[in-house]
Amino acid sequence: MELVVRPRLCLEVLVDGRRRHVSAGDLMTKWFRRWLGYLVFLTPLDLTDTSGSSFTPSVASPAGNTAFWDIQAGKDGTSPTESDYKILSPASYTLDSYSVIDISETASGITFGLSKRIKMNETTTLREFGLVGGHGVSGGYMQNKFLVARDTGSVPVQSGQLVDIRYTLTLPVPSLTDTSGYTKWFNRALAHMMTAGGYQYYLGNTWLTNWSPQWLYDFATGTEYKAHYTGPSTCYVEECRVGTGTTAPAYDDRAYITEASSTYCTKSYATTEATGSLTIERWEDRTCSSAVTLKEWIVVGRFFDSNQNDRYYVIHRGRNTAGVSIPAGGIARIYFKLVIST
């Protein structure tokens, strides 16, 4: 089975309230893809921070109770590449204000965003724009800021003019097939992690707290719960389960499968990076206690609730209506891969 996550980013630039530049699509860096993969699988790849230094995220980050976001503008028109790690020629401006496009959920997906208003200190042409992310450790100390996206354009500005730069990030509803697709609980978990769970986050040089914790659904207890604010350090793929039901998968799947009796045996991971994508593969073996025909499976995520209790939610549910016959004591291998594609 294959789960494909395709974040979509839109940039809008306004000068004195008038739109001067809009771009959408493939703006994101490989550092952002690596970070997303780390958030889910806790299998970190090196990132490059905005100073050009390489670092490996630790198990404790992006933890604590903070996330970092900023927007930057510059004057270099060199075409973006996915390995860009900084704005190449920062422009001279003064921060006027920040604002937040709060998380919203529609039939198209989950969207959130940021806007930064700057007052120009020079007359120039803005040719590059960047979104910077990062993570913090307990106590709020910010570290390891990295470039999420870089885009180029041509926006002439005068000294004293106000420029609004808006980034909107959407986690779309996946293209479901009869046998595959991930759930909205997975989208909600990603949105929650990228916004520090609504507890507090650091926007430029301002602490803000108005993002709300996301509601997830515990398939084991059948109840909804609020995700814990330290979500990034407490969320990952926990395990797979197998069953005998034949219901088609859906984006809002939350129900427990008709589970077959099996026990965890072993699991393994692999990662592959290519231009525009990062693939994380996992396979898990389960020993079946009796002869059974397996027709469905789920991938289970683990998250803390607001009281720091373990909760489990369905990331993905798939089926094979023909079924696979497993003898008593036989081993069923569940294989899936997550592709983060931009």
Tab-separated table of C-alpha atoms in Angstrom:
chain	number	residue	atom	x	y	z
A	1	MET	CA	0.000	0.000	0.000
A	2	GLU	CA	1.143	3.544	-0.635
A	3	LEU	CA	0.235	6.734	1.198
A	4	VAL	CA	1.058	9.916	-0.707
A	5	VAL	CA	1.108	13.244	1.142
A	6	ARG	CA	1.263	16.307	-1.116
A	7	PRO	CA	1.356	19.548	0.897
A	8	ARG	CA	0.394	22.599	-1.144
A	9	LEU	CA	1.762	26.066	-0.438
A	10	CYS	CA	0.462	29.369	-1.791
A	11	LEU	CA	2.339	32.690	-1.599
A	12	GLU	CA	0.674	36.074	-1.979
A	13	VAL	CA	2.468	39.441	-1.854
A	14	LEU	CA	0.625	42.766	-1.502
A	15	VAL	CA	2.103	46.284	-1.625
A	16	ASP	CA	0.028	48.947	0.144
A	17	GLY	CA	-2.887	46.518	0.022
A	18	ARG	CA	-2.674	45.756	-3.709
A	19	ARG	CA	-1.770	42.280	-4.887
A	20	ARG	CA	1.541	42.208	-6.758
A	21	HIS	CA	2.565	38.551	-6.806
A	22	VAL	CA	0.907	35.148	-6.383
A	23	SER	CA	2.472	31.726	-6.768
A	24	ALA	CA	1.499	28.232	-5.719
A	25	GLY	CA	2.739	24.703	-6.084
A	26	ASP	CA	6.242	23.326	-5.775
A	27	LEU	CA	7.925	25.896	-3.532
A	28	MET	CA	9.046	23.630	-0.725
A	29	THR	CA	12.546	22.488	0.166
A	30	LYS	CA	13.753	18.995	0.873
A	31	TRP	CA	14.370	20.069	4.474
A	32	PHE	CA	10.636	20.468	4.881
A	33	ARG	CA	9.964	16.987	3.468
A	34	ARG	CA	12.593	15.484	5.752
A	35	TRP	CA	11.065	17.239	8.739
A	36	LEU	CA	7.589	15.936	7.942
A	37	GLY	CA	8.959	12.417	7.607
A	38	TYR	CA	10.688	12.740	10.948
A	39	LEU	CA	7.531	13.972	12.655
A	40	VAL	CA	5.686	10.802	11.719
A	41	PHE	CA	8.289	8.050	11.772
A	42	LEU	CA	10.940	9.295	14.216
A	43	THR	CA	13.605	8.260	11.717
A	44	PRO	CA	15.486	11.551	11.305
A	45	LEU	CA	17.473	12.580	8.262
A	46	ASP	CA	19.904	15.483	8.495
A	47	LEU	CA	18.536	18.988	7.954
A	48	THR	CA	20.408	22.152	7.009
A	49	ASP	CA	19.621	25.240	9.056
A	50	THR	CA	19.534	28.803	7.787
A	51	SER	CA	23.194	29.290	8.708
A	52	GLY	CA	24.208	26.432	6.413
A	53	SER	CA	25.007	24.015	9.259
A	54	SER	CA	23.821	20.415	9.167
A	55	PHE	CA	21.995	18.915	12.140
A	56	THR	CA	20.008	15.812	12.985
A	57	PRO	CA	16.725	16.308	14.877
A	58	SER	CA	16.796	14.654	18.275
A	59	VAL	CA	14.148	12.384	19.718
A	60	ALA	CA	13.097	15.239	21.988
A	61	SER	CA	12.430	17.707	19.179
A	62	PRO	CA	10.500	19.420	17.792
A	63	ALA	CA	9.201	18.986	21.305
A	64	GLY	CA	8.776	21.130	24.355
A	65	ASN	CA	5.817	23.392	23.779
A	66	THR	CA	6.954	25.534	20.881
A	67	ALA	CA	7.123	25.765	17.130
A	68	PHE	CA	8.815	28.492	15.156
A	69	TRP	CA	7.659	30.224	11.975
A	70	ASP	CA	8.855	33.332	10.160
A	71	ILE	CA	8.543	34.981	6.741
A	72	GLN	CA	11.439	36.690	5.007
A	73	ALA	CA	12.012	38.778	1.859
A	74	GLY	CA	15.109	39.445	-0.216
A	75	LYS	CA	16.513	40.838	-3.459
A	76	ASP	CA	18.209	37.869	-5.166
A	77	GLY	CA	16.343	36.464	-8.170
A	78	THR	CA	18.302	33.208	-8.467
A	79	SER	CA	15.856	30.409	-9.303
A	80	PRO	CA	14.828	28.323	-6.275
A	81	THR	CA	16.107	24.800	-5.764
A	82	GLU	CA	14.933	22.260	-3.247
A	83	SER	CA	18.335	22.443	-1.517
A	84	ASP	CA	18.035	26.197	-0.798
A	85	TYR	CA	18.526	26.835	2.891
A	86	LYS	CA	18.308	30.625	3.232
A	87	ILE	CA	17.201	33.885	1.621
A	88	LEU	CA	20.204	34.872	-0.471
A	89	SER	CA	20.091	38.681	-0.217
A	90	PRO	CA	17.876	39.957	2.640
A	91	ALA	CA	16.125	43.260	2.015
A	92	SER	CA	16.103	46.111	4.526
A	93	TYR	CA	12.728	46.427	6.245
A	94	THR	CA	11.116	46.803	9.643
A	95	LEU	CA	8.501	44.448	11.075
A	96	ASP	CA	5.074	46.057	11.226
A	97	SER	CA	2.879	43.138	12.329
A	98	TYR	CA	2.142	39.419	12.118
A	99	SER	CA	-1.191	37.715	11.687
A	100	VAL	CA	-2.364	34.122	11.603
A	101	ILE	CA	-4.694	32.333	9.234
A	102	ASP	CA	-6.104	29.860	11.697
A	103	ILE	CA	-6.556	26.173	10.958
A	104	SER	CA	-9.681	25.421	8.930
A	105	GLU	CA	-11.012	22.098	7.688
A	106	THR	CA	-13.006	21.800	4.476
A	107	ALA	CA	-13.844	19.158	1.919
A	108	SER	CA	-10.555	20.008	0.203
A	109	GLY	CA	-8.318	19.466	3.229
A	110	ILE	CA	-6.839	21.227	6.238
A	111	THR	CA	-5.429	24.731	5.736
A	112	PHE	CA	-3.456	27.113	7.922
A	113	GLY	CA	-1.197	30.027	7.207
A	114	LEU	CA	0.808	33.057	8.237
A	115	SER	CA	1.033	36.668	7.162
A	116	LYS	CA	3.786	39.170	7.864
A	117	ARG	CA	3.552	42.927	7.206
A	118	ILE	CA	6.830	44.762	6.747
A	119	LYS	CA	7.674	48.429	6.238
A	120	MET	CA	10.379	48.966	3.643
A	121	ASN	CA	13.546	50.830	4.620
A	122	GLU	CA	14.806	51.023	1.040
A	123	THR	CA	13.595	51.440	-2.514
A	124	THR	CA	14.323	48.203	-4.318
A	125	THR	CA	12.755	45.205	-6.055
A	126	LEU	CA	11.839	42.211	-3.924
A	127	ARG	CA	12.801	39.124	-5.900
A	128	GLU	CA	12.775	36.316	-3.289
A	129	PHE	CA	10.442	35.284	-0.498
A	130	GLY	CA	10.864	32.557	2.078
A	131	LEU	CA	8.994	30.685	4.785
A	132	VAL	CA	11.197	29.596	7.702
A	133	GLY	CA	10.287	26.875	10.191
A	134	GLY	CA	11.999	25.471	13.225
A	135	HIS	CA	11.575	23.716	16.511
A	136	GLY	CA	12.213	24.384	20.155
A	137	VAL	CA	13.147	22.514	23.274
A	138	SER	CA	11.553	22.643	26.691
A	139	GLY	CA	11.614	26.145	28.120
A	140	GLY	CA	11.076	27.862	24.790
A	141	TYR	CA	14.661	28.124	23.534
A	142	MET	CA	14.484	28.288	19.745
A	143	GLN	CA	17.063	26.489	17.666
A	144	ASN	CA	17.753	25.045	14.220
A	145	LYS	CA	15.627	27.256	11.995
A	146	PHE	CA	15.357	25.883	8.470
A	147	LEU	CA	13.961	27.065	5.150
A	148	VAL	CA	10.570	25.528	4.386
A	149	ALA	CA	10.044	27.268	1.060
A	150	ARG	CA	11.679	29.805	-1.232
A	151	ASP	CA	10.024	31.503	-4.188
A	152	THR	CA	11.094	34.222	-6.611
A	153	GLY	CA	9.193	37.012	-8.307
A	154	SER	CA	9.576	40.711	-9.099
A	155	VAL	CA	7.859	43.187	-6.798
A	156	PRO	CA	9.107	46.823	-6.999
A	157	VAL	CA	8.772	48.652	-3.661
A	158	GLN	CA	9.464	52.152	-2.391
A	159	SER	CA	10.963	53.086	0.954
A	160	GLY	CA	8.159	53.478	3.478
A	161	GLN	CA	5.680	51.207	1.681
A	162	LEU	CA	3.899	48.425	3.547
A	163	VAL	CA	4.290	44.919	2.122
A	164	ASP	CA	2.123	41.964	3.178
A	165	ILE	CA	3.568	38.485	2.547
A	166	ARG	CA	1.122	35.650	3.076
A	167	TYR	CA	1.813	31.927	3.060
A	168	THR	CA	-1.028	29.420	3.130
A	169	LEU	CA	-0.301	25.707	3.591
A	170	THR	CA	-2.872	23.051	2.749
A	171	LEU	CA	-2.789	19.342	3.540
A	172	PRO	CA	-5.214	18.096	0.855
A	173	VAL	CA	-7.657	15.232	1.092
A	174	PRO	CA	-5.812	12.337	-0.584
A	175	SER	CA	-7.006	10.677	-3.773
A	176	LEU	CA	-8.689	7.592	-2.374
A	177	THR	CA	-8.964	4.311	-4.236
A	178	ASP	CA	-10.976	1.257	-3.338
A	179	THR	CA	-8.004	-0.164	-1.462
A	180	SER	CA	-5.890	2.715	-0.203
A	181	GLY	CA	-5.753	6.219	1.218
A	182	TYR	CA	-4.990	7.849	4.528
A	183	THR	CA	-7.474	9.319	6.994
A	184	LYS	CA	-8.353	12.838	8.057
A	185	TRP	CA	-6.999	11.962	11.521
A	186	PHE	CA	-3.582	11.710	9.911
A	187	ASN	CA	-4.022	15.140	8.284
A	188	ARG	CA	-5.166	16.568	11.617
A	189	ALA	CA	-2.169	15.062	13.395
A	190	LEU	CA	0.234	16.613	10.874
A	191	ALA	CA	-1.448	20.015	11.154
A	192	HIS	CA	-1.335	19.742	14.926
A	193	MET	CA	2.366	18.937	14.961
A	194	MET	CA	3.300	21.718	12.581
A	195	THR	CA	1.573	24.294	14.783
A	196	ALA	CA	2.882	23.030	18.134
A	197	GLY	CA	-0.532	21.765	19.047
A	198	GLY	CA	-2.010	25.149	19.795
A	199	TYR	CA	-0.241	25.477	23.123
A	200	GLN	CA	2.091	28.212	21.991
A	201	TYR	CA	4.290	28.984	19.055
A	202	TYR	CA	6.845	31.564	18.145
A	203	LEU	CA	6.062	33.720	15.116
A	204	GLY	CA	9.111	35.785	14.190
A	205	ASN	CA	9.726	37.439	17.547
A	206	THR	CA	6.226	37.107	19.003
A	207	TRP	CA	4.676	34.403	21.178
A	208	LEU	CA	1.181	33.462	20.023
A	209	THR	CA	-1.265	30.873	21.302
A	210	ASN	CA	-4.405	31.067	19.186
A	211	TRP	CA	-4.075	27.869	17.195
A	212	SER	CA	-6.383	25.248	18.653
A	213	PRO	CA	-5.436	21.655	19.479
A	214	GLN	CA	-6.783	19.220	16.920
A	215	TRP	CA	-9.420	16.631	17.727
A	216	LEU	CA	-8.397	13.073	16.915
A	217	TYR	CA	-10.347	9.838	17.206
A	218	ASP	CA	-9.213	6.931	19.354
A	219	PHE	CA	-10.218	3.839	17.396
A	220	ALA	CA	-9.611	1.605	20.419
A	221	THR	CA	-12.037	3.434	22.745
A	222	GLY	CA	-14.355	4.989	20.174
A	223	THR	CA	-13.984	8.514	21.558
A	224	GLU	CA	-12.646	11.808	20.267
A	225	TYR	CA	-9.911	13.556	22.199
A	226	LYS	CA	-7.768	16.650	22.025
A	227	ALA	CA	-4.186	16.031	21.024
A	228	HIS	CA	-1.530	16.999	23.547
A	229	TYR	CA	0.410	20.181	22.832
A	230	THR	CA	3.775	18.395	22.753
A	231	GLY	CA	2.468	16.317	19.868
A	232	PRO	CA	5.638	16.342	17.758
A	233	SER	CA	7.539	14.255	20.286
A	234	THR	CA	4.652	11.937	21.077
A	235	CYS	CA	3.257	11.012	17.672
A	236	TYR	CA	4.522	8.284	15.406
A	237	VAL	CA	3.470	5.123	13.587
A	238	GLU	CA	2.867	2.566	16.302
A	239	GLU	CA	1.932	-0.658	14.542
A	240	CYS	CA	-0.204	-2.419	11.945
A	241	ARG	CA	-3.251	-4.620	12.530
A	242	VAL	CA	-4.891	-7.205	10.253
A	243	GLY	CA	-8.520	-8.288	9.930
A	244	THR	CA	-11.171	-10.134	7.971
A	245	GLY	CA	-13.680	-7.397	7.042
A	246	THR	CA	-14.323	-6.095	3.531
A	247	THR	CA	-15.619	-2.532	3.991
A	248	ALA	CA	-14.105	-0.056	1.534
A	249	PRO	CA	-11.708	2.522	3.023
A	250	ALA	CA	-12.846	6.136	3.489
A	251	TYR	CA	-11.136	9.418	4.428
A	252	ASP	CA	-13.045	9.680	7.716
A	253	ASP	CA	-12.504	6.039	8.737
A	254	ARG	CA	-12.408	5.728	12.473
A	255	ALA	CA	-13.865	2.316	13.269
A	256	TYR	CA	-11.966	-0.631	14.604
A	257	ILE	CA	-11.414	-3.357	12.001
A	258	THR	CA	-12.708	-6.915	12.352
A	259	GLU	CA	-9.388	-7.919	13.789
A	260	ALA	CA	-7.850	-11.341	13.356
A	261	SER	CA	-5.912	-12.829	16.257
A	262	SER	CA	-2.245	-12.089	15.644
A	263	THR	CA	0.828	-10.996	17.550
A	264	TYR	CA	3.572	-8.580	16.629
A	265	CYS	CA	6.705	-10.277	15.341
A	266	THR	CA	9.137	-7.769	13.844
A	267	LYS	CA	9.315	-4.566	11.805
A	268	SER	CA	11.799	-2.623	9.720
A	269	TYR	CA	12.176	0.777	8.020
A	270	ALA	CA	13.855	2.136	4.899
A	271	THR	CA	14.076	5.611	3.386
A	272	THR	CA	14.665	6.767	-0.187
A	273	GLU	CA	15.095	10.365	-1.293
A	274	ALA	CA	14.609	11.592	-4.852
A	275	THR	CA	14.043	14.934	-6.515
A	276	GLY	CA	10.723	16.258	-5.241
A	277	SER	CA	9.944	13.381	-2.905
A	278	LEU	CA	10.902	11.432	0.188
A	279	THR	CA	9.770	7.808	0.574
A	280	ILE	CA	9.615	6.055	3.924
A	281	GLU	CA	8.891	2.337	3.794
A	282	ARG	CA	7.871	0.092	6.617
A	283	TRP	CA	7.030	-3.546	6.850
A	284	GLU	CA	5.702	-5.337	9.892
A	285	ASP	CA	5.330	-9.081	10.428
A	286	ARG	CA	2.511	-10.504	12.543
A	287	THR	CA	2.084	-14.141	13.545
A	288	CYS	CA	-1.486	-15.421	13.146
A	289	SER	CA	-2.671	-17.636	16.004
A	290	SER	CA	-5.081	-19.640	13.808
A	291	ALA	CA	-5.783	-20.212	10.135
A	292	VAL	CA	-7.436	-17.120	8.657
A	293	THR	CA	-8.144	-15.295	5.412
A	294	LEU	CA	-6.978	-11.716	5.839
A	295	LYS	CA	-8.837	-9.054	3.868
A	296	GLU	CA	-8.132	-5.751	5.627
A	297	TRP	CA	-5.463	-3.935	7.554
A	298	ILE	CA	-4.889	-0.673	9.357
A	299	VAL	CA	-1.845	1.441	10.112
A	300	VAL	CA	-2.084	2.757	13.652
A	301	GLY	CA	-0.663	6.028	14.921
A	302	ARG	CA	0.121	6.848	18.533
A	303	PHE	CA	-0.532	10.231	20.126
A	304	PHE	CA	-0.848	11.621	23.632
A	305	ASP	CA	-4.114	13.257	24.597
A	306	SER	CA	-4.267	16.498	26.595
A	307	ASN	CA	-3.755	14.500	29.808
A	308	GLN	CA	-0.708	12.747	28.338
A	309	ASN	CA	-2.466	9.399	28.035
A	310	ASP	CA	-1.628	7.113	25.117
A	311	ARG	CA	-4.207	7.259	22.328
A	312	TYR	CA	-4.323	5.402	19.019
A	313	TYR	CA	-5.838	6.515	15.741
A	314	VAL	CA	-6.156	5.103	12.236
A	315	ILE	CA	-3.659	6.576	9.783
A	316	HIS	CA	-4.658	4.262	6.955
A	317	ARG	CA	-7.084	1.406	6.321
A	318	GLY	CA	-6.863	-0.824	3.283
A	319	ARG	CA	-8.470	-3.968	1.952
A	320	ASN	CA	-7.998	-6.872	-0.422
A	321	THR	CA	-11.405	-8.404	-1.097
A	322	ALA	CA	-9.873	-11.584	-2.531
A	323	GLY	CA	-8.098	-12.159	0.747
A	324	VAL	CA	-4.814	-13.821	1.666
A	325	SER	CA	-4.931	-17.211	3.385
A	326	ILE	CA	-2.579	-17.587	6.328
A	327	PRO	CA	-2.160	-20.949	8.132
A	328	ALA	CA	-2.111	-21.243	11.900
A	329	GLY	CA	1.237	-19.946	13.097
A	330	GLY	CA	1.880	-18.344	9.723
A	331	ILE	CA	3.310	-14.853	9.367
A	332	ALA	CA	1.479	-12.033	7.606
A	333	ARG	CA	3.646	-9.188	6.356
A	334	ILE	CA	2.035	-5.764	6.133
A	335	TYR	CA	4.038	-3.463	3.900
A	336	PHE	CA	3.379	0.197	3.264
A	337	LYS	CA	5.213	3.286	2.222
A	338	LEU	CA	4.623	6.944	2.871
A	339	VAL	CA	5.603	9.284	0.029
A	340	ILE	CA	5.949	12.975	0.869
A	341	SER	CA	5.803	14.606	-2.526
A	342	THR	CA	6.070	18.260	-3.480
